[in-house]
Amino acid sequence: MIAISETAGIKIQEMLAAEETPNLFLRIGVQEGGCSGFSYGMGFDDEQHEDDQVLEVQGLKVVVDSESVKYLRGLEIDWKESAMGGGFTIHNPNAIATCGCGSSFRTATDAGKPAPEQC
């Protein structure tokens, strides 16, 4: 359902280790907003909910809430280095439009609720 490149997996593992909090996992989700209608959410969490979907990707525990699953099928997360540092990149095959900042999208069947001031 979700792919994480080896490079991104290593970076996430490093970030998790730096947190020094036991039982943390990667939570990925989608919420309405952003300039295209939906925004990605990606962060660490230690609280799992009953309706969450749990995945094992690149040796990481990845949790996705039940509402976000339909927007994230086939999602690919990578880590890219650049002259200005590095950052995560997201490729979502469900997105038919994205914004310039790369953190907002819409799908063919759902436009979400755009909020242009967020981009």
mmCIF file of N, CA and C in Angstrom:
data_model
loop_
_atom_site.group_PDB
_atom_site.id
_atom_site.type_symbol
_atom_site.label_atom_id
_atom_site.label_comp_id
_atom_site.label_asym_id
_atom_site.label_seq_id
_atom_site.Cartn_x
_atom_site.Cartn_y
_atom_site.Cartn_z
ATOM 1 N N MET A 1 0.813 -1.197 0.000
ATOM 2 C CA MET A 1 0.000 0.000 0.000
ATOM 3 C C MET A 1 0.858 1.263 0.000
ATOM 4 N N ILE A 2 1.883 1.310 0.854
ATOM 5 C CA ILE A 2 2.798 2.450 0.923
ATOM 6 C C ILE A 2 4.215 1.925 0.758
ATOM 7 N N ALA A 3 5.009 2.631 -0.055
ATOM 8 C CA ALA A 3 6.415 2.266 -0.236
ATOM 9 C C ALA A 3 7.285 3.375 0.338
ATOM 10 N N ILE A 4 8.328 2.971 1.032
ATOM 11 C CA ILE A 4 9.315 3.904 1.570
ATOM 12 C C ILE A 4 10.661 3.466 1.026
ATOM 13 N N SER A 5 11.370 4.377 0.372
ATOM 14 C CA SER A 5 12.674 4.029 -0.183
ATOM 15 C C SER A 5 13.642 3.679 0.943
ATOM 16 N N GLU A 6 14.705 2.988 0.580
ATOM 17 C CA GLU A 6 15.715 2.628 1.574
ATOM 18 C C GLU A 6 16.303 3.880 2.212
ATOM 19 N N THR A 7 16.590 4.894 1.404
ATOM 20 C CA THR A 7 17.156 6.148 1.905
ATOM 21 C C THR A 7 16.201 6.827 2.887
ATOM 22 N N ALA A 8 14.912 6.896 2.541
ATOM 23 C CA ALA A 8 13.921 7.506 3.428
ATOM 24 C C ALA A 8 13.772 6.681 4.703
ATOM 25 N N GLY A 9 13.794 5.354 4.570
ATOM 26 C CA GLY A 9 13.687 4.485 5.740
ATOM 27 C C GLY A 9 14.811 4.709 6.728
ATOM 28 N N ILE A 10 16.037 4.850 6.211
ATOM 29 C CA ILE A 10 17.195 5.115 7.070
ATOM 30 C C ILE A 10 17.029 6.458 7.774
ATOM 31 N N LYS A 11 16.601 7.468 7.039
ATOM 32 C CA LYS A 11 16.417 8.802 7.620
ATOM 33 C C LYS A 11 15.343 8.773 8.709
ATOM 34 N N ILE A 12 14.242 8.081 8.458
ATOM 35 C CA ILE A 12 13.165 7.982 9.451
ATOM 36 C C ILE A 12 13.666 7.255 10.693
ATOM 37 N N GLN A 13 14.429 6.169 10.495
ATOM 38 C CA GLN A 13 14.995 5.430 11.642
ATOM 39 C C GLN A 13 15.895 6.342 12.475
ATOM 40 N N GLU A 14 16.727 7.157 11.808
ATOM 41 C CA GLU A 14 17.599 8.105 12.515
ATOM 42 C C GLU A 14 16.772 9.100 13.328
ATOM 43 N N MET A 15 15.717 9.602 12.726
ATOM 44 C CA MET A 15 14.863 10.579 13.403
ATOM 45 C C MET A 15 14.142 9.944 14.593
ATOM 46 N N LEU A 16 13.672 8.715 14.425
ATOM 47 C CA LEU A 16 13.025 8.012 15.531
ATOM 48 C C LEU A 16 13.995 7.808 16.687
ATOM 49 N N ALA A 17 15.229 7.414 16.379
ATOM 50 C CA ALA A 17 16.237 7.177 17.411
ATOM 51 C C ALA A 17 16.546 8.466 18.170
ATOM 52 N N ALA A 18 16.536 9.584 17.489
ATOM 53 C CA ALA A 18 16.824 10.872 18.124
ATOM 54 C C ALA A 18 15.719 11.297 19.091
ATOM 55 N N GLU A 19 14.517 10.791 18.904
ATOM 56 C CA GLU A 19 13.386 11.163 19.763
ATOM 57 C C GLU A 19 13.505 10.603 21.175
ATOM 58 N N GLU A 20 14.172 9.475 21.332
ATOM 59 C CA GLU A 20 14.373 8.843 22.639
ATOM 60 C C GLU A 20 13.074 8.580 23.391
ATOM 61 N N THR A 21 12.014 8.322 22.659
ATOM 62 C CA THR A 21 10.722 7.974 23.263
ATOM 63 C C THR A 21 10.382 6.551 22.838
ATOM 64 N N PRO A 22 10.110 5.667 23.788
ATOM 65 C CA PRO A 22 9.810 4.277 23.418
ATOM 66 C C PRO A 22 8.489 4.141 22.670
ATOM 67 N N ASN A 23 8.411 3.120 21.840
ATOM 68 C CA ASN A 23 7.189 2.723 21.128
ATOM 69 C C ASN A 23 6.673 3.744 20.120
ATOM 70 N N LEU A 24 7.530 4.611 19.615
ATOM 71 C CA LEU A 24 7.105 5.551 18.574
ATOM 72 C C LEU A 24 7.013 4.832 17.240
ATOM 73 N N PHE A 25 6.084 5.281 16.420
ATOM 74 C CA PHE A 25 5.956 4.762 15.062
ATOM 75 C C PHE A 25 5.647 5.924 14.136
ATOM 76 N N LEU A 26 5.725 5.656 12.841
ATOM 77 C CA LEU A 26 5.444 6.674 11.838
ATOM 78 C C LEU A 26 3.954 6.665 11.532
ATOM 79 N N ARG A 27 3.322 7.815 11.670
ATOM 80 C CA ARG A 27 1.904 7.959 11.312
ATOM 81 C C ARG A 27 1.834 8.814 10.056
ATOM 82 N N ILE A 28 1.110 8.303 9.060
ATOM 83 C CA ILE A 28 0.896 9.023 7.810
ATOM 84 C C ILE A 28 -0.604 9.189 7.631
ATOM 85 N N GLY A 29 -1.013 10.393 7.228
ATOM 86 C CA GLY A 29 -2.434 10.642 7.051
ATOM 87 C C GLY A 29 -2.690 11.768 6.068
ATOM 88 N N VAL A 30 -3.953 12.026 5.862
ATOM 89 C CA VAL A 30 -4.412 13.066 4.951
ATOM 90 C C VAL A 30 -5.480 13.864 5.679
ATOM 91 N N GLN A 31 -5.459 15.172 5.485
ATOM 92 C CA GLN A 31 -6.519 16.017 6.030
ATOM 93 C C GLN A 31 -6.928 17.024 4.973
ATOM 94 N N GLU A 32 -8.145 17.506 5.065
ATOM 95 C CA GLU A 32 -8.589 18.526 4.115
ATOM 96 C C GLU A 32 -7.822 19.811 4.361
ATOM 97 N N GLY A 33 -7.540 20.510 3.264
ATOM 98 C CA GLY A 33 -6.809 21.772 3.358
ATOM 99 C C GLY A 33 -5.712 21.836 2.326
ATOM 100 N N GLY A 34 -4.799 22.749 2.515
ATOM 101 C CA GLY A 34 -3.745 22.956 1.532
ATOM 102 C C GLY A 34 -4.314 23.625 0.299
ATOM 103 N N CYS A 35 -3.476 23.987 -0.625
ATOM 104 C CA CYS A 35 -3.951 24.742 -1.792
ATOM 105 C C CYS A 35 -4.642 23.868 -2.839
ATOM 106 N N SER A 36 -4.484 22.544 -2.764
ATOM 107 C CA SER A 36 -5.138 21.684 -3.752
ATOM 108 C C SER A 36 -6.334 20.915 -3.201
ATOM 109 N N GLY A 37 -6.554 20.947 -1.906
ATOM 110 C CA GLY A 37 -7.722 20.290 -1.334
ATOM 111 C C GLY A 37 -7.422 19.345 -0.188
ATOM 112 N N PHE A 38 -6.291 18.632 -0.276
ATOM 113 C CA PHE A 38 -5.866 17.730 0.791
ATOM 114 C C PHE A 38 -4.405 17.986 1.107
ATOM 115 N N SER A 39 -4.031 17.793 2.360
ATOM 116 C CA SER A 39 -2.634 17.928 2.785
ATOM 117 C C SER A 39 -2.181 16.628 3.432
ATOM 118 N N TYR A 40 -0.919 16.294 3.212
ATOM 119 C CA TYR A 40 -0.325 15.120 3.844
ATOM 120 C C TYR A 40 0.083 15.462 5.267
ATOM 121 N N GLY A 41 -0.030 14.473 6.118
ATOM 122 C CA GLY A 41 0.495 14.578 7.467
ATOM 123 C C GLY A 41 1.427 13.404 7.698
ATOM 124 N N MET A 42 2.596 13.672 8.223
ATOM 125 C CA MET A 42 3.562 12.610 8.486
ATOM 126 C C MET A 42 4.320 12.997 9.737
ATOM 127 N N GLY A 43 4.278 12.139 10.741
ATOM 128 C CA GLY A 43 4.966 12.435 11.984
ATOM 129 C C GLY A 43 5.029 11.201 12.857
ATOM 130 N N PHE A 44 5.600 11.360 14.021
ATOM 131 C CA PHE A 44 5.736 10.248 14.951
ATOM 132 C C PHE A 44 4.601 10.281 15.964
ATOM 133 N N ASP A 45 4.193 9.092 16.367
ATOM 134 C CA ASP A 45 3.080 8.951 17.305
ATOM 135 C C ASP A 45 3.364 7.732 18.168
ATOM 136 N N ASP A 46 2.738 7.661 19.311
ATOM 137 C CA ASP A 46 2.843 6.470 20.152
ATOM 138 C C ASP A 46 1.462 5.977 20.579
ATOM 139 N N GLU A 47 0.423 6.563 19.976
ATOM 140 C CA GLU A 47 -0.945 6.169 20.309
ATOM 141 C C GLU A 47 -1.649 5.625 19.067
ATOM 142 N N GLN A 48 -1.991 4.366 19.124
ATOM 143 C CA GLN A 48 -2.661 3.707 18.011
ATOM 144 C C GLN A 48 -4.153 3.623 18.305
ATOM 145 N N HIS A 49 -4.977 3.853 17.267
ATOM 146 C CA HIS A 49 -6.424 3.814 17.424
ATOM 147 C C HIS A 49 -7.010 2.532 16.838
ATOM 148 N N GLU A 50 -8.196 2.202 17.276
ATOM 149 C CA GLU A 50 -8.842 0.954 16.884
ATOM 150 C C GLU A 50 -9.004 0.812 15.371
ATOM 151 N N ASP A 51 -9.288 1.918 14.671
ATOM 152 C CA ASP A 51 -9.544 1.830 13.235
ATOM 153 C C ASP A 51 -8.302 2.101 12.379
ATOM 154 N N ASP A 52 -7.123 2.178 12.992
ATOM 155 C CA ASP A 52 -5.889 2.384 12.241
ATOM 156 C C ASP A 52 -5.492 1.129 11.474
ATOM 157 N N GLN A 53 -4.860 1.338 10.332
ATOM 158 C CA GLN A 53 -4.263 0.242 9.585
ATOM 159 C C GLN A 53 -2.768 0.260 9.879
ATOM 160 N N VAL A 54 -2.212 -0.894 10.267
ATOM 161 C CA VAL A 54 -0.805 -0.986 10.638
ATOM 162 C C VAL A 54 -0.050 -1.738 9.545
ATOM 163 N N LEU A 55 1.061 -1.134 9.110
ATOM 164 C CA LEU A 55 1.899 -1.721 8.063
ATOM 165 C C LEU A 55 3.326 -1.847 8.575
ATOM 166 N N GLU A 56 4.089 -2.726 7.971
ATOM 167 C CA GLU A 56 5.526 -2.826 8.214
ATOM 168 C C GLU A 56 6.195 -2.508 6.885
ATOM 169 N N VAL A 57 6.944 -1.399 6.837
ATOM 170 C CA VAL A 57 7.589 -0.956 5.609
ATOM 171 C C VAL A 57 9.031 -0.578 5.930
ATOM 172 N N GLN A 58 9.988 -1.170 5.246
ATOM 173 C CA GLN A 58 11.418 -0.905 5.471
ATOM 174 C C GLN A 58 11.793 -1.080 6.947
ATOM 175 N N GLY A 59 11.176 -2.063 7.600
ATOM 176 C CA GLY A 59 11.467 -2.306 9.009
ATOM 177 C C GLY A 59 10.833 -1.310 9.959
ATOM 178 N N LEU A 60 9.967 -0.451 9.434
ATOM 179 C CA LEU A 60 9.294 0.567 10.242
ATOM 180 C C LEU A 60 7.835 0.192 10.473
ATOM 181 N N LYS A 61 7.336 0.502 11.648
ATOM 182 C CA LYS A 61 5.905 0.398 11.899
ATOM 183 C C LYS A 61 5.275 1.678 11.372
ATOM 184 N N VAL A 62 4.373 1.525 10.400
ATOM 185 C CA VAL A 62 3.696 2.666 9.782
ATOM 186 C C VAL A 62 2.203 2.512 10.045
ATOM 187 N N VAL A 63 1.581 3.565 10.539
ATOM 188 C CA VAL A 63 0.160 3.531 10.881
ATOM 189 C C VAL A 63 -0.575 4.590 10.063
ATOM 190 N N VAL A 64 -1.713 4.169 9.482
ATOM 191 C CA VAL A 64 -2.541 5.062 8.671
ATOM 192 C C VAL A 64 -3.963 4.981 9.202
ATOM 193 N N ASP A 65 -4.598 6.138 9.417
ATOM 194 C CA ASP A 65 -5.979 6.128 9.889
ATOM 195 C C ASP A 65 -6.903 5.646 8.770
ATOM 196 N N SER A 66 -8.045 5.107 9.134
ATOM 197 C CA SER A 66 -8.955 4.475 8.172
ATOM 198 C C SER A 66 -9.476 5.436 7.111
ATOM 199 N N GLU A 67 -9.635 6.712 7.432
ATOM 200 C CA GLU A 67 -10.125 7.693 6.461
ATOM 201 C C GLU A 67 -9.080 8.025 5.395
ATOM 202 N N SER A 68 -7.809 7.957 5.747
ATOM 203 C CA SER A 68 -6.730 8.332 4.831
ATOM 204 C C SER A 68 -6.335 7.212 3.873
ATOM 205 N N VAL A 69 -6.633 5.968 4.220
ATOM 206 C CA VAL A 69 -6.176 4.822 3.438
ATOM 207 C C VAL A 69 -6.512 4.966 1.957
ATOM 208 N N LYS A 70 -7.725 5.386 1.628
ATOM 209 C CA LYS A 70 -8.147 5.447 0.228
ATOM 210 C C LYS A 70 -7.353 6.458 -0.586
ATOM 211 N N TYR A 71 -6.769 7.445 0.059
ATOM 212 C CA TYR A 71 -5.981 8.460 -0.651
ATOM 213 C C TYR A 71 -4.502 8.098 -0.760
ATOM 214 N N LEU A 72 -4.074 7.098 -0.010
ATOM 215 C CA LEU A 72 -2.650 6.801 0.089
ATOM 216 C C LEU A 72 -2.228 5.486 -0.558
ATOM 217 N N ARG A 73 -3.131 4.783 -1.195
ATOM 218 C CA ARG A 73 -2.764 3.518 -1.851
ATOM 219 C C ARG A 73 -1.733 3.788 -2.945
ATOM 220 N N GLY A 74 -0.603 3.115 -2.855
ATOM 221 C CA GLY A 74 0.451 3.280 -3.843
ATOM 222 C C GLY A 74 1.406 4.425 -3.541
ATOM 223 N N LEU A 75 1.237 5.098 -2.417
ATOM 224 C CA LEU A 75 2.083 6.229 -2.040
ATOM 225 C C LEU A 75 3.546 5.795 -1.963
ATOM 226 N N GLU A 76 4.445 6.643 -2.471
ATOM 227 C CA GLU A 76 5.885 6.394 -2.401
ATOM 228 C C GLU A 76 6.552 7.564 -1.689
ATOM 229 N N ILE A 77 7.319 7.257 -0.651
ATOM 230 C CA ILE A 77 8.043 8.272 0.109
ATOM 231 C C ILE A 77 9.536 8.058 -0.117
ATOM 232 N N ASP A 78 10.230 9.128 -0.443
ATOM 233 C CA ASP A 78 11.668 9.061 -0.678
ATOM 234 C C ASP A 78 12.341 10.203 0.077
ATOM 235 N N TRP A 79 13.648 10.153 0.182
ATOM 236 C CA TRP A 79 14.453 11.220 0.778
ATOM 237 C C TRP A 79 15.420 11.685 -0.283
ATOM 238 N N LYS A 80 15.452 12.974 -0.549
ATOM 239 C CA LYS A 80 16.341 13.554 -1.552
ATOM 240 C C LYS A 80 17.253 14.573 -0.896
ATOM 241 N N GLU A 81 18.536 14.484 -1.223
ATOM 242 C CA GLU A 81 19.514 15.477 -0.784
ATOM 243 C C GLU A 81 19.619 16.553 -1.853
ATOM 244 N N SER A 82 19.813 17.783 -1.425
ATOM 245 C CA SER A 82 20.009 18.881 -2.367
ATOM 246 C C SER A 82 21.040 19.846 -1.784
ATOM 247 N N ALA A 83 21.393 20.851 -2.549
ATOM 248 C CA ALA A 83 22.356 21.837 -2.084
ATOM 249 C C ALA A 83 21.866 22.565 -0.841
ATOM 250 N N MET A 84 20.566 22.650 -0.668
ATOM 251 C CA MET A 84 19.975 23.346 0.478
ATOM 252 C C MET A 84 19.682 22.407 1.648
ATOM 253 N N GLY A 85 20.134 21.167 1.572
ATOM 254 C CA GLY A 85 19.858 20.189 2.617
ATOM 255 C C GLY A 85 19.113 19.014 2.018
ATOM 256 N N GLY A 86 18.254 18.410 2.789
ATOM 257 C CA GLY A 86 17.494 17.273 2.307
ATOM 258 C C GLY A 86 16.049 17.363 2.736
ATOM 259 N N GLY A 87 15.240 16.497 2.162
ATOM 260 C CA GLY A 87 13.836 16.477 2.541
ATOM 261 C C GLY A 87 13.116 15.286 1.958
ATOM 262 N N PHE A 88 11.961 14.989 2.510
ATOM 263 C CA PHE A 88 11.144 13.898 2.023
ATOM 264 C C PHE A 88 10.382 14.338 0.782
ATOM 265 N N THR A 89 10.253 13.435 -0.159
ATOM 266 C CA THR A 89 9.418 13.669 -1.331
ATOM 267 C C THR A 89 8.315 12.624 -1.326
ATOM 268 N N ILE A 90 7.166 13.007 -1.843
ATOM 269 C CA ILE A 90 6.013 12.109 -1.869
ATOM 270 C C ILE A 90 5.495 12.009 -3.293
ATOM 271 N N HIS A 91 5.329 10.774 -3.755
ATOM 272 C CA HIS A 91 4.682 10.534 -5.048
ATOM 273 C C HIS A 91 3.393 9.766 -4.752
ATOM 274 N N ASN A 92 2.272 10.344 -5.147
ATOM 275 C CA ASN A 92 0.967 9.743 -4.900
ATOM 276 C C ASN A 92 0.283 9.488 -6.237
ATOM 277 N N PRO A 93 0.144 8.224 -6.652
ATOM 278 C CA PRO A 93 -0.491 7.926 -7.934
ATOM 279 C C PRO A 93 -1.980 8.277 -7.971
ATOM 280 N N ASN A 94 -2.577 8.549 -6.818
ATOM 281 C CA ASN A 94 -3.993 8.918 -6.753
ATOM 282 C C ASN A 94 -4.215 10.403 -7.030
ATOM 283 N N ALA A 95 -3.161 11.194 -6.945
ATOM 284 C CA ALA A 95 -3.276 12.642 -7.111
ATOM 285 C C ALA A 95 -3.369 13.004 -8.591
ATOM 286 N N ILE A 96 -4.378 13.804 -8.942
ATOM 287 C CA ILE A 96 -4.484 14.297 -10.316
ATOM 288 C C ILE A 96 -3.985 15.733 -10.411
ATOM 289 N N ALA A 97 -3.819 16.383 -9.261
ATOM 290 C CA ALA A 97 -3.288 17.740 -9.216
ATOM 291 C C ALA A 97 -2.559 17.916 -7.893
ATOM 292 N N THR A 98 -1.445 18.632 -7.949
ATOM 293 C CA THR A 98 -0.692 18.945 -6.742
ATOM 294 C C THR A 98 -0.354 20.428 -6.763
ATOM 295 N N CYS A 99 0.085 20.914 -5.626
ATOM 296 C CA CYS A 99 0.463 22.329 -5.553
ATOM 297 C C CYS A 99 1.967 22.467 -5.748
ATOM 298 N N GLY A 100 2.422 23.677 -5.874
ATOM 299 C CA GLY A 100 3.837 23.944 -6.073
ATOM 300 C C GLY A 100 4.712 23.508 -4.917
ATOM 301 N N CYS A 101 4.173 23.542 -3.702
ATOM 302 C CA CYS A 101 4.984 23.169 -2.543
ATOM 303 C C CYS A 101 5.053 21.652 -2.356
ATOM 304 N N GLY A 102 4.231 20.890 -3.098
ATOM 305 C CA GLY A 102 4.301 19.438 -3.066
ATOM 306 C C GLY A 102 3.656 18.773 -1.876
ATOM 307 N N SER A 103 3.001 19.531 -1.009
ATOM 308 C CA SER A 103 2.397 18.930 0.178
ATOM 309 C C SER A 103 0.877 18.893 0.118
ATOM 310 N N SER A 104 0.303 19.254 -1.025
ATOM 311 C CA SER A 104 -1.142 19.286 -1.168
ATOM 312 C C SER A 104 -1.529 18.643 -2.494
ATOM 313 N N PHE A 105 -2.711 18.014 -2.527
ATOM 314 C CA PHE A 105 -3.138 17.305 -3.728
ATOM 315 C C PHE A 105 -4.652 17.189 -3.768
ATOM 316 N N ARG A 106 -5.187 16.723 -4.901
ATOM 317 C CA ARG A 106 -6.584 16.302 -4.993
ATOM 318 C C ARG A 106 -6.621 15.073 -5.887
ATOM 319 N N THR A 107 -7.700 14.313 -5.753
ATOM 320 C CA THR A 107 -7.849 13.086 -6.543
ATOM 321 C C THR A 107 -8.940 13.286 -7.584
ATOM 322 N N ALA A 108 -9.094 12.320 -8.467
ATOM 323 C CA ALA A 108 -10.110 12.401 -9.514
ATOM 324 C C ALA A 108 -11.515 12.375 -8.939
ATOM 325 N N THR A 109 -11.690 11.741 -7.784
ATOM 326 C CA THR A 109 -13.025 11.591 -7.221
ATOM 327 C C THR A 109 -13.308 12.507 -6.039
ATOM 328 N N ASP A 110 -12.289 13.169 -5.504
ATOM 329 C CA ASP A 110 -12.500 13.988 -4.316
ATOM 330 C C ASP A 110 -11.563 15.190 -4.333
ATOM 331 N N ALA A 111 -12.128 16.391 -4.255
ATOM 332 C CA ALA A 111 -11.333 17.618 -4.317
ATOM 333 C C ALA A 111 -10.951 18.144 -2.940
ATOM 334 N N GLY A 112 -11.541 17.612 -1.871
ATOM 335 C CA GLY A 112 -11.240 18.123 -0.541
ATOM 336 C C GLY A 112 -11.743 19.547 -0.376
ATOM 337 N N LYS A 113 -11.112 20.279 0.523
ATOM 338 C CA LYS A 113 -11.464 21.675 0.775
ATOM 339 C C LYS A 113 -10.200 22.518 0.715
ATOM 340 N N PRO A 114 -9.884 23.077 -0.448
ATOM 341 C CA PRO A 114 -8.668 23.883 -0.589
ATOM 342 C C PRO A 114 -8.661 25.089 0.344
ATOM 343 N N ALA A 115 -7.472 25.441 0.782
ATOM 344 C CA ALA A 115 -7.255 26.627 1.607
ATOM 345 C C ALA A 115 -5.990 27.307 1.066
ATOM 346 N N PRO A 116 -6.120 28.154 0.036
ATOM 347 C CA PRO A 116 -4.950 28.716 -0.660
ATOM 348 C C PRO A 116 -3.929 29.402 0.237
ATOM 349 N N GLU A 117 -4.345 29.928 1.359
ATOM 350 C CA GLU A 117 -3.390 30.622 2.217
ATOM 351 C C GLU A 117 -2.390 29.683 2.872
ATOM 352 N N GLN A 118 -2.594 28.375 2.774
ATOM 353 C CA GLN A 118 -1.700 27.422 3.427
ATOM 354 C C GLN A 118 -0.509 27.031 2.579
ATOM 355 N N CYS A 119 -0.441 27.373 1.331
ATOM 356 C CA CYS A 119 0.636 26.914 0.464
ATOM 357 C C CYS A 119 1.749 27.928 0.374
#
